[in-house]
Coordinates of C-alpha atoms and ligand atoms in Angstrom, one line a residue:
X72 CA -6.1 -27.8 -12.9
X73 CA -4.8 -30.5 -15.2
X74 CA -1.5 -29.2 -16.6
X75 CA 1.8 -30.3 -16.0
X76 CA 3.9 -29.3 -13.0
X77 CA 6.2 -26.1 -13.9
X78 CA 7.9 -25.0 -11.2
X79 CA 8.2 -26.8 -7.8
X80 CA 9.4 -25.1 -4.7
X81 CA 10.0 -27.7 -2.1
X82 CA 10.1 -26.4 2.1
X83 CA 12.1 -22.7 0.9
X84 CA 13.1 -21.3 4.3
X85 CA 14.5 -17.8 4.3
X86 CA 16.2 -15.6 6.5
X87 CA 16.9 -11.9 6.9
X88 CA 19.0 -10.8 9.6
X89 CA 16.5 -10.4 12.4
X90 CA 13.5 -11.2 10.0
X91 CA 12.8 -14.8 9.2
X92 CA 10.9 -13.8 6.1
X93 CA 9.8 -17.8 5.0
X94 CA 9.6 -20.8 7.1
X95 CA 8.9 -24.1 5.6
X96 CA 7.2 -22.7 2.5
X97 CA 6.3 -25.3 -0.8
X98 CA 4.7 -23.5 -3.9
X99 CA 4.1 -25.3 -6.8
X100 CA 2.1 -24.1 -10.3
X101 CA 0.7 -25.8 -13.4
X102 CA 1.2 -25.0 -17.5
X103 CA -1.2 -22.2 -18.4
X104 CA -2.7 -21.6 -15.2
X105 CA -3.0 -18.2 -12.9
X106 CA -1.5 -18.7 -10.2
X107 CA -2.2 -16.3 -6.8
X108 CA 0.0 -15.9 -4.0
X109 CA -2.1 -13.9 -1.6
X110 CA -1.5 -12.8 1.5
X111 CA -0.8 -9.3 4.0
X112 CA 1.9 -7.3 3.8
X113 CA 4.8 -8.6 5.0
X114 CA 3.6 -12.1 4.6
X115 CA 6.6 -13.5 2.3
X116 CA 5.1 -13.2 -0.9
X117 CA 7.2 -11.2 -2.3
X118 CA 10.5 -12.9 -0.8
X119 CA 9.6 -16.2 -2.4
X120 CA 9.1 -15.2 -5.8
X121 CA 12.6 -13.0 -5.5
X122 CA 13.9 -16.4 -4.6
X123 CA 12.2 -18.5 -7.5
X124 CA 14.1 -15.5 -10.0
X125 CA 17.4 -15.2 -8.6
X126 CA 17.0 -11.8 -6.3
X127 CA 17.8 -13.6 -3.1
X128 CA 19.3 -17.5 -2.7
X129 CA 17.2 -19.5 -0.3
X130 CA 18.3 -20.4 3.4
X131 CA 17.0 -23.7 2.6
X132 CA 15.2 -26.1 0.7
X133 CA 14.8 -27.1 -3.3
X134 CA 13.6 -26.0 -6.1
X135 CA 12.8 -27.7 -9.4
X136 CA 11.8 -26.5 -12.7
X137 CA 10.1 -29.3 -15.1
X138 CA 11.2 -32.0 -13.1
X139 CA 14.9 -30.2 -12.8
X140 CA 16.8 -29.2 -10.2
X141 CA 16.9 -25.4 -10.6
X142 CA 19.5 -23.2 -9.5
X143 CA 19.8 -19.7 -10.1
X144 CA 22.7 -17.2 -10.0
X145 CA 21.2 -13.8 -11.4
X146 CA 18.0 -12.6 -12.5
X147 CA 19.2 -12.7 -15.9
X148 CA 20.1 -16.7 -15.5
X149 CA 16.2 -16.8 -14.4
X150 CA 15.3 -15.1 -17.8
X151 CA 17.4 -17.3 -19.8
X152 CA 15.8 -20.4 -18.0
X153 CA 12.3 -19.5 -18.7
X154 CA 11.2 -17.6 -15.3
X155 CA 10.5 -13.3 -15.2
X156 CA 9.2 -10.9 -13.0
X157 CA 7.5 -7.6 -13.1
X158 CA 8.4 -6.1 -10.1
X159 CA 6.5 -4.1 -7.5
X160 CA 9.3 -1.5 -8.0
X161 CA 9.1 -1.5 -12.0
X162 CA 12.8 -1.8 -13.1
X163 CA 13.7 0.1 -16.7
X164 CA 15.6 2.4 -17.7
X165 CA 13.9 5.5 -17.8
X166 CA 16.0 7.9 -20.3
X167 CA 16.3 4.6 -22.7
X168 CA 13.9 4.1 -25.6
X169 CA 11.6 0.9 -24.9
X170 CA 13.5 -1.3 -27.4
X171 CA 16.7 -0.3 -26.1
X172 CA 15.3 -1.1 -22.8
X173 CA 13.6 -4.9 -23.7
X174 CA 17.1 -6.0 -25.2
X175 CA 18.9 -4.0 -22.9
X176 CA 22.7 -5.9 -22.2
X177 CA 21.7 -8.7 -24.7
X178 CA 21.1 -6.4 -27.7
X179 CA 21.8 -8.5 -31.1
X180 CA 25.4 -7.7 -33.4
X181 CA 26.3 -7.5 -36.6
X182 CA 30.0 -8.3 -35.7
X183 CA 30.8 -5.8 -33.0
X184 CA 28.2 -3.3 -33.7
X185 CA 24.8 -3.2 -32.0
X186 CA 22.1 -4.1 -34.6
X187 CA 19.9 -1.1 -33.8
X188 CA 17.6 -2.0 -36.7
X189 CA 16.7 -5.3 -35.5
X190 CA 16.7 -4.3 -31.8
X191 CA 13.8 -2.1 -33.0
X192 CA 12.3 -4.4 -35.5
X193 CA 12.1 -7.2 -32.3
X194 CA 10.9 -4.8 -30.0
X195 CA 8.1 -3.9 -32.4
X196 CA 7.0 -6.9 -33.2
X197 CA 7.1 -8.1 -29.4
X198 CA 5.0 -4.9 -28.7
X199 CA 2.4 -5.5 -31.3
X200 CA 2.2 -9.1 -30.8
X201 CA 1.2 -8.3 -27.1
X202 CA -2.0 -5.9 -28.9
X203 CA -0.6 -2.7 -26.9
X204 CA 0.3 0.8 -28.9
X205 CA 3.8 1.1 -27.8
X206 CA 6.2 2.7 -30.5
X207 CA 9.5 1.2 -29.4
X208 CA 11.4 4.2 -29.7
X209 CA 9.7 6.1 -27.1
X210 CA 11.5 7.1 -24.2
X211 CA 10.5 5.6 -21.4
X212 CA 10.1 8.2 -19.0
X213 CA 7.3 9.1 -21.2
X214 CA 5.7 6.1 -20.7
X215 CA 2.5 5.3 -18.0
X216 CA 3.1 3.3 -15.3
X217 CA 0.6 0.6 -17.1
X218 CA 2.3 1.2 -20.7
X219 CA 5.9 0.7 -18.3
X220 CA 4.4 -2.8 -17.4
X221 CA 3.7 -3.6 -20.7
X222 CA 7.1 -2.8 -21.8
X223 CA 8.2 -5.5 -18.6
X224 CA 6.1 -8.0 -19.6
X225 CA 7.4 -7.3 -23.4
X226 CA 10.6 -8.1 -22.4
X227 CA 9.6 -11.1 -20.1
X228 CA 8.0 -12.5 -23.4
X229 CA 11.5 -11.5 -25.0
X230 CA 12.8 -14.6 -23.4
X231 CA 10.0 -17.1 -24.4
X232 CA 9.1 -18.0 -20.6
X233 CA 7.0 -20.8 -18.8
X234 CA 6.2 -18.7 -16.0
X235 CA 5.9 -14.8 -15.1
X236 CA 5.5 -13.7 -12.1
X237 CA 3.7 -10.2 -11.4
X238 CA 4.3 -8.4 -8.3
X239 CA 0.9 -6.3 -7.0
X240 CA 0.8 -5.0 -10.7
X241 CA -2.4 -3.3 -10.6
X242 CA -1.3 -1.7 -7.5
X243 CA -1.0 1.9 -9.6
X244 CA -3.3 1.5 -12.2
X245 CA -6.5 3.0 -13.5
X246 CA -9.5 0.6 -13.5
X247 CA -9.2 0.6 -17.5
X248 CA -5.8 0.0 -17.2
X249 CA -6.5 -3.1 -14.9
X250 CA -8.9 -4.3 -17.5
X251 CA -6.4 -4.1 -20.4
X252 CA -3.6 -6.3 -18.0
X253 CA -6.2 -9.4 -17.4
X254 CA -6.5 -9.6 -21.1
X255 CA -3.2 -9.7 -21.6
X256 CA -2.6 -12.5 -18.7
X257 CA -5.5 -14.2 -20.3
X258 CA -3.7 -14.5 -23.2
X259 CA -0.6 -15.6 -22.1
X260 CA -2.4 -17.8 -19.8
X261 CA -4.3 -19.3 -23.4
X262 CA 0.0 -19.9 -24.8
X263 CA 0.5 -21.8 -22.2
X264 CA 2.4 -19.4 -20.0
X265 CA 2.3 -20.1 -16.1
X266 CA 1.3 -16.3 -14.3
X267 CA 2.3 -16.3 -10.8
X268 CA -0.6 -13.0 -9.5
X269 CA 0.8 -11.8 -6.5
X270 CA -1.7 -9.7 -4.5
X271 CA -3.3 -8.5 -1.4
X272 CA -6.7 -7.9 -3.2
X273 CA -9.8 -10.1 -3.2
X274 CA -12.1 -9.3 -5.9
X275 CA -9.2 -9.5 -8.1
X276 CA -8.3 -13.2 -7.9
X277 CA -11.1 -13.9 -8.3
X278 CA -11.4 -12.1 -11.5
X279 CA -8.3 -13.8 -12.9
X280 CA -6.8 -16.1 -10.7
X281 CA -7.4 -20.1 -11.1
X282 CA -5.5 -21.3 -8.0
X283 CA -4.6 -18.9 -4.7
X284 CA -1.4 -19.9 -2.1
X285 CA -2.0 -18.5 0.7
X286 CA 0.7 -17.4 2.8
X287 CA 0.8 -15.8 6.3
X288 CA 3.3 -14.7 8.4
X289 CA 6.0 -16.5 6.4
X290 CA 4.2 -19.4 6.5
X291 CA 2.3 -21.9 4.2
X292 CA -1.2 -22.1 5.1
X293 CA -2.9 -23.7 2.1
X294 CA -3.7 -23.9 -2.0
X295 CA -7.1 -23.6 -3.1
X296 CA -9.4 -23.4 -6.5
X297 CA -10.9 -20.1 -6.8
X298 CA -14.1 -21.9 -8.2
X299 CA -13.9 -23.9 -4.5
X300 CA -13.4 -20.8 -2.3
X301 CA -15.0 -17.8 -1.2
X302 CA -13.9 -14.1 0.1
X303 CA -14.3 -14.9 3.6
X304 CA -12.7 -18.8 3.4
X305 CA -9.5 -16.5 2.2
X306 CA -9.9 -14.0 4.5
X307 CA -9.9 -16.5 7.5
X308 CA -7.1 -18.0 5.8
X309 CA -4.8 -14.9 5.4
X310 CA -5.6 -13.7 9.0
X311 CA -5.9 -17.0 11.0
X312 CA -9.2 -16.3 12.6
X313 CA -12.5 -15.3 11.3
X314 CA -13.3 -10.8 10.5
X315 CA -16.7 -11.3 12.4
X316 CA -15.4 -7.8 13.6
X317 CA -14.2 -5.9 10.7
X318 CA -15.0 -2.6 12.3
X319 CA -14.5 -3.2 16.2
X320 CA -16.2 0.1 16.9
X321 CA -16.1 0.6 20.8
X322 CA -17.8 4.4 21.5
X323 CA -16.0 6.2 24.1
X324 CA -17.6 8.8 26.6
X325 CA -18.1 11.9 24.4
X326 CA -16.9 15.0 26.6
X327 CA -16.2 18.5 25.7
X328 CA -15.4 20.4 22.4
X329 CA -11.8 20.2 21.8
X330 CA -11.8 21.8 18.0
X331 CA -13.8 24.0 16.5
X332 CA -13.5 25.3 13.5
X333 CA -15.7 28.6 12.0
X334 CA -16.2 29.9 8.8
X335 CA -13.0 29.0 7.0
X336 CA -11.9 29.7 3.5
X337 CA -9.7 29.3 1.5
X338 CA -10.1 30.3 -2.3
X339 CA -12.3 28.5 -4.3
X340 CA -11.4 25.3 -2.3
X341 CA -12.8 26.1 1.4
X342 CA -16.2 27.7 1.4
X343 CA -17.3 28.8 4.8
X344 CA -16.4 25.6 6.6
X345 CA -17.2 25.3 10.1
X346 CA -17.5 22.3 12.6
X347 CA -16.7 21.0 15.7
X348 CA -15.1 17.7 17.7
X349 CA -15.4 16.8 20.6
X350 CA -13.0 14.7 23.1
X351 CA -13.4 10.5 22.7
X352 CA -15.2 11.3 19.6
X353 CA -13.8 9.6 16.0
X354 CA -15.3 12.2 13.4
X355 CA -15.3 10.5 9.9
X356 CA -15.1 13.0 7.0
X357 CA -17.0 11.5 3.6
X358 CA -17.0 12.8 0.2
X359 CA -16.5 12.2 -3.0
X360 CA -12.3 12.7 -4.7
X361 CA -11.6 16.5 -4.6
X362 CA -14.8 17.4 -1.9
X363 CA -12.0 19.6 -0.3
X364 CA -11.8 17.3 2.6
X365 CA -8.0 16.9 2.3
X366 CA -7.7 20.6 1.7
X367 CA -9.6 21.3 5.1
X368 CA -7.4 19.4 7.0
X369 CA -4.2 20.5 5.3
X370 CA -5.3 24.4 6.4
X371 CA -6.4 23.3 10.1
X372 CA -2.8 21.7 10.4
X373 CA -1.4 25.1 9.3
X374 CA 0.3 23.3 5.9
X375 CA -1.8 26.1 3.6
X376 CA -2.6 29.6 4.4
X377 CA -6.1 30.6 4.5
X378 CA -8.1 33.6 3.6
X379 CA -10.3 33.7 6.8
X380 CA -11.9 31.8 9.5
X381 CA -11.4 30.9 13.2
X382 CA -9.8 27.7 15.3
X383 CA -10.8 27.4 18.5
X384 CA -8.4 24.0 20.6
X385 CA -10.4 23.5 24.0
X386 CA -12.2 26.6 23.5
X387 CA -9.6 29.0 23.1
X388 CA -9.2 31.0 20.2
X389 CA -5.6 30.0 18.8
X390 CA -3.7 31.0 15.6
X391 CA -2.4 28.2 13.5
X392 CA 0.0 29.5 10.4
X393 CA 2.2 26.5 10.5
X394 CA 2.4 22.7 11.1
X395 CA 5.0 23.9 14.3
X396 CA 1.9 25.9 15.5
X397 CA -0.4 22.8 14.8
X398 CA 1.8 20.8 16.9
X399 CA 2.3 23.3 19.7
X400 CA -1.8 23.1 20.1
X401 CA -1.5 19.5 20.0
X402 CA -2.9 19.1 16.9
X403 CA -1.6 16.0 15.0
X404 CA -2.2 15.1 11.2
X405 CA -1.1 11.3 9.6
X406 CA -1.5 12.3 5.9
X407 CA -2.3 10.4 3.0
X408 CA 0.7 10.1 1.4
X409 CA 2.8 8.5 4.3
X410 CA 5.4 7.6 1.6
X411 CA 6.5 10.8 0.9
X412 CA 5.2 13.0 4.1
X413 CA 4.6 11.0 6.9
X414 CA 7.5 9.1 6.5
X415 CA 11.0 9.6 5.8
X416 CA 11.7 6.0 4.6
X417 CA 15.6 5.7 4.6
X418 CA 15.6 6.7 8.4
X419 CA 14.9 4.0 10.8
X420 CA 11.8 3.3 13.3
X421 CA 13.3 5.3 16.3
X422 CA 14.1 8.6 13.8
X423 CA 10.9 8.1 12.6
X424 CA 8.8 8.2 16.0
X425 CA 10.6 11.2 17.3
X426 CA 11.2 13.1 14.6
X427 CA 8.4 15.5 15.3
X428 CA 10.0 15.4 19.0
X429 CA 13.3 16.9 17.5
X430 CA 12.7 19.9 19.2
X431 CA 12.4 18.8 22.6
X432 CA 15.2 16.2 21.9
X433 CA 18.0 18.6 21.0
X434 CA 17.1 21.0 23.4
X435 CA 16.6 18.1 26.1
X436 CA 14.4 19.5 27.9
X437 CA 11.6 16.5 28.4
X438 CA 12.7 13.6 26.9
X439 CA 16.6 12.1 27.3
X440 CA 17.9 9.2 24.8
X441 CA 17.2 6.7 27.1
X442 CA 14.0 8.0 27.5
X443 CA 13.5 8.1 23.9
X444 CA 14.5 4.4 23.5
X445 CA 12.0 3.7 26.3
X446 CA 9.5 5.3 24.6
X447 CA 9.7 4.0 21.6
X448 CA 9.9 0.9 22.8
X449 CA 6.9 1.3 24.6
X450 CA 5.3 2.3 21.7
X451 CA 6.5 -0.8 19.7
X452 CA 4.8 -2.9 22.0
X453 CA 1.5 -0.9 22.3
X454 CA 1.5 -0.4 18.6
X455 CA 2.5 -4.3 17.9
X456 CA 4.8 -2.9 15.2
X457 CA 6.8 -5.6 13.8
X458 CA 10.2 -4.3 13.3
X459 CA 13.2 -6.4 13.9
X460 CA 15.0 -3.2 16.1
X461 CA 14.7 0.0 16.5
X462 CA 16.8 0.9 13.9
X463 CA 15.1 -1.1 11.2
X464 CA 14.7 1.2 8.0
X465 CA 11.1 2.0 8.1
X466 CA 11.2 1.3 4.0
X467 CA 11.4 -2.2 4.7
X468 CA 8.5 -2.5 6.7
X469 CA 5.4 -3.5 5.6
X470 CA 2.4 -0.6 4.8
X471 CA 0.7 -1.5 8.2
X472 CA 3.3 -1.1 9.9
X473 CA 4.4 1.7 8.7
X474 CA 1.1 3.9 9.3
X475 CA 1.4 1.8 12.8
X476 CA 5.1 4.2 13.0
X477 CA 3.5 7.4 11.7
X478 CA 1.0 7.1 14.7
X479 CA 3.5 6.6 17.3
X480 CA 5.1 9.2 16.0
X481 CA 2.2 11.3 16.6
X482 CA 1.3 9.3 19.8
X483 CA 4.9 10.5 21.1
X484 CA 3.9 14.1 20.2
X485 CA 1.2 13.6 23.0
X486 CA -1.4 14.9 20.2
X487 CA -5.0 15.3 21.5
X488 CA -6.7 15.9 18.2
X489 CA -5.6 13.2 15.6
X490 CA -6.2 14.1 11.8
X491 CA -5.9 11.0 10.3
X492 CA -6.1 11.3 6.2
X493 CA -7.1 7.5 4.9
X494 CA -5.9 5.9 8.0
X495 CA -6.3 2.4 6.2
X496 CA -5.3 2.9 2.3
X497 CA -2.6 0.7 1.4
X498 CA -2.8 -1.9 4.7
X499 CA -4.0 -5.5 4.3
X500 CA -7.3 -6.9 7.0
X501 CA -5.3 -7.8 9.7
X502 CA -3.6 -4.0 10.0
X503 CA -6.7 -2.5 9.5
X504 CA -8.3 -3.9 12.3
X505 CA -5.2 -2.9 14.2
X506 CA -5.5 0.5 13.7
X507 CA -9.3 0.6 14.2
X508 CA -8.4 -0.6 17.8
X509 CA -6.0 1.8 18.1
X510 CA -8.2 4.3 17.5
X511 CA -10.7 2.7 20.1
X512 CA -7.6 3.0 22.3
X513 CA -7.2 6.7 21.2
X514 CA -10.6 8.0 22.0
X515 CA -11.0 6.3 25.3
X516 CA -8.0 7.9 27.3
X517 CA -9.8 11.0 25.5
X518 CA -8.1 12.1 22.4
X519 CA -10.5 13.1 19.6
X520 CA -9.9 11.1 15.9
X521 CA -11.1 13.1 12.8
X522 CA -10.9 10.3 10.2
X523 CA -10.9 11.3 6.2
X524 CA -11.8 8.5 4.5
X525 CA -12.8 6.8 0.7
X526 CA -14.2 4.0 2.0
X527 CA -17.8 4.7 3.0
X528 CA -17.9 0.9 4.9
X529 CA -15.0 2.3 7.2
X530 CA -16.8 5.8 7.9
X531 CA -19.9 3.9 8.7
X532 CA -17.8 1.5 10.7
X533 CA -15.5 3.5 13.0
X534 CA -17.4 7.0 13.3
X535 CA -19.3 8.5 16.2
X536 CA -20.4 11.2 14.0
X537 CA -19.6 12.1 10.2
X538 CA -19.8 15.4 8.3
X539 CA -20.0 15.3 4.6
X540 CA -18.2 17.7 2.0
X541 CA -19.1 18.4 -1.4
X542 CA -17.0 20.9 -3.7
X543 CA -15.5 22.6 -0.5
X544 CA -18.6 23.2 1.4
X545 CA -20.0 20.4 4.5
X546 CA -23.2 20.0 3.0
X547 CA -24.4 17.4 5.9
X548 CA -23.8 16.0 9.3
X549 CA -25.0 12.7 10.5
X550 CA -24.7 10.8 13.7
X551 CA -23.4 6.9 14.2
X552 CA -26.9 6.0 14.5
X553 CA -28.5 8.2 11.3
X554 CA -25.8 7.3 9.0
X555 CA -26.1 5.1 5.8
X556 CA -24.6 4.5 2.3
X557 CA -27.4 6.2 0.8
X558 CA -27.6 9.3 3.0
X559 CA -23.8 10.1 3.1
X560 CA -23.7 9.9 -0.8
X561 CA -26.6 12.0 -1.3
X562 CA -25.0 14.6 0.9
X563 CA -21.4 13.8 -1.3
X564 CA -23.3 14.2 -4.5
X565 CA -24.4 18.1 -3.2
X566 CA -27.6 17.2 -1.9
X567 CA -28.9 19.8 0.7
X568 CA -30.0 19.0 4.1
X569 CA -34.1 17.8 4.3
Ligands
LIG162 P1 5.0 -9.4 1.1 O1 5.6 -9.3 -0.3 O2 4.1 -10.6 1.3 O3 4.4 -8.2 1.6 P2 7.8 -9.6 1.8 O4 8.3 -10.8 1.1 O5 8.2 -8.3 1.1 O6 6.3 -9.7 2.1 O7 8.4 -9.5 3.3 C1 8.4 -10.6 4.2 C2 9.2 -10.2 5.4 O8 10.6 -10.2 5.1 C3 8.8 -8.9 6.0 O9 8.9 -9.0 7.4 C4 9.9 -8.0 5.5 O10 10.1 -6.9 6.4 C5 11.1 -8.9 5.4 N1 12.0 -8.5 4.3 C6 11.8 -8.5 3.0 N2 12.9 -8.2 2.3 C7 13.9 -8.0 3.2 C8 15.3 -7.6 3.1 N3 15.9 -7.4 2.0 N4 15.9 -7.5 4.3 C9 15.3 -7.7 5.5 N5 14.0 -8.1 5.6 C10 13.3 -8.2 4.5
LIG163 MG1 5.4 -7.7 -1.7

């Protein structure tokens, strides 16, 4: 990478309370080059960048623009010096039109008045010169989250920068919509413009990225050429020690049925569902989208009413018509939205953990506070959540360690039957493999795991046994030792039993 040096950041050191988010970090990128900052959640990426465009000021160290000391007061002083970013959290105005939106506080006057016609005219002309159909007076509200972006990186390009930074941008789009937003970079990158590609994704960098930082744990580890590198060099890298183990399956001893489930339905969704768990067993759940898997577990956890069909917990015959009923039969369920339903994000780790405890907390009858604190410090450790405190907002942790909360939460609950809905979406390696040994952990004081999972390498990685759903039915079942690829997607695909 031959072009000139853009921005240098030189030993950036920053400190949260508690957190001490970068240590000692140097970043440096070229004229017309991607640029990818990769690394797991919570590794600093995002904290430097915010630092490099005037969200946060640095502990310590330098940073220098072309050769100039840079210093920054606001994110607007970083626009106006050449530097932009397109958050993770996309930041417009929703109930303002997109032109209003790209000149938004700097709109050009005719004397006093707001020139409305050439705030348009701009916008237009910034929108059409990026190739995307965007009519600038549009609401934005109306917009997609990838025609949003575009609006962002309109406005970035409103400022004539040298560098734009991208937080996780693909992180909501459509695979088209993905394709659409390398071209664009690729054109930028062809003006000249500097893309800083921050992401936790390998194929992609190596779709688009020239150069990769890698950063872990606050720290620097290293630069590399994507041409020079390969997916497990950046893996080692990111996670300090090599995934021989991606999938540390350990098989517990297998002991008696602890769920069964017979003939459930549930309108068109359910048809006639039965199966059955057993305790120290992980049961993996495969399908294609909208195979009804996330349906089934929903109505086992009592969340929907059904039409008909019997639940049997430890071979008793047990009535579940609510989540509270779920949770009395010790029936636990992490779903896959843990943003919106596993979670309550503006409470902190300790709320979190016991909330499903509340009951036995206000009445005190089994657990005092200080038992609670215990506990959930116990569970801190076990778990190897990193949170600064207890009372760390759970929004501010990273993904992993926030499915890490939701299972203590359910590990508090003292569930024996864990329904676990993508346990992994959303978490970087080194998580991942966390939670595959917590599951290990799981099964082998006894607890059963019924895992519903996308990723086919994961339910042929971590199951004892998997059944297979197609359009509400389980059209097959296959043990550790039958499963493949091939044979779970031809029982996905409606295939019936040979
Ligand atoms: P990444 O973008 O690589 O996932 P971040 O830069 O968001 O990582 O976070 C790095 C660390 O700093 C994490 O431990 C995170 O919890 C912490 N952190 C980030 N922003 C704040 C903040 N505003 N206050 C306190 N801690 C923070
Ligand atoms: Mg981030």
């Amino acid at each position: 990478m031959q072009g000139e040096i853009v921005v240098q950041m030189n030993n950036i050191t920053m400190e949260f309370p508690g957190v001490r988010a970068l240590d000692n970090v140097s970043f440096e990128t070229r004229k017309g080059e991607v640029h990818v900052l990769l690394g797991e959640n919570g590794a600093g990426k995002s904290t430097l960048m915010k630092i490099l465009t005037g969200v946060y000021k640095q502990t310590d160290g330098k940073i220098f623009l072309k050769g100039q000391p840079y210093e920054i007061k606001s994110i607007k002083d970083a626009e106006e010096k050449g530097i932009s970013m397109i958050f993770q959290e996309l930041n417009l105005v929703p109930f303002l039109s997109v032109a209003e939106n790209i000149f938004l506080g700097r709109e050009p006057r005719i004397g006093i008045q707001i020139d409305w016609k050439k705030v348009n005219r701009d916008a237009q002309t910034l929108l059409d010169n990026l190739g995307v159909k965007i009519n600038g007076k549009t609401i934005v509200k109306n917009l997609t989250i990838a025609q949003q972006q575009m609006v962002e990186i309109s406005k970035a390009l409103s400022y004539n920068p040298d560098v734009i930074v991208m937080d996780e941008p693909t992180s909501s789009l459509t695979e088209r919509e993905i394709q659409e937003l390398f071209k664009t970079i690729r054109d930028l990158k062809n003006k000249g413009v500097c893309i800083v590609y921050i992401s936790h994704r390998m194929e992609e960098l190596l779709e688009i990225g020239d150069r990769v930082t890698v950063l872990r744990d606050g720290q620097y580890v290293g630069t590399v050429n994507v041409k020079e590198t390969s997916i497990d060099g950046l893996i080692q890298m990111m996670v300090g020690r090599t995934l021989n183990e991606k999938f540390p399956k350990e098989c517990a001893p297998v002991g008696a049925k602890s769920l069964e489930v017979r003939n459930l339905n549930q309108g068109k969704r359910l048809k006639n569902v039965s199966f059955h768990v057993n305790k120290g067993e992980v049961v993996g759940f495969a399908g294609l989208m909208g195979a009804g898997r996330t349906e089934l577990m929903r109505a086992i956890f009592g969340a929907d009413p059904v039409d008909s069909g019997e639940i049997f917990v430890n071979g008793e015959k047990v009535t579940i018509k609510s989540p509270k009923d779920a949770i009395k039969n010790r029936i636990g369920f992490l779903t896959e939205d843990r943003k919106h339903q596993g979670l309550v994000l503006k409470l902190d780790v300790k709320q979190n953990i016991t909330l499903s405890n509340l009951e036995k907390i206000t009445k005190n009858t089994a657990i005092s506070f200080s038992e609670e604190k215990e506990l959930c410090d116990q569970l801190v450790k076990d778990l190897n959540i990193k949170t600064p405190a207890l009372h760390q907002k759970v929004k501010f942790l990273s993904g992993g360690n926030q499915q890490k909360v939701v299972l203590a939460k359910w590990i508090a609950t003292q569930s024996d039957i864990l329904i676990i809905d993508e346990p992994t979406r959303g978490i970087d390696v080194g998580a991942k493999v966390e939670i595959y040994k917590l599951m290990n952990e799981l099964t082998k004081q006894g607890a059963t795991v019924i895992m519903v999972s996308s990723e086919l390498p994961e339910v042929l990685g971590m199951s004892d046994r998997i059944y297979i759903m197609h359009e509400g039915k389980i059209t097959g079942e296959l043990t550790r030792q039958e499963a493949t690829q091939e044979k779970v997607l031809h029982f996905a695909t409606g295939g019936n039993k040979k």
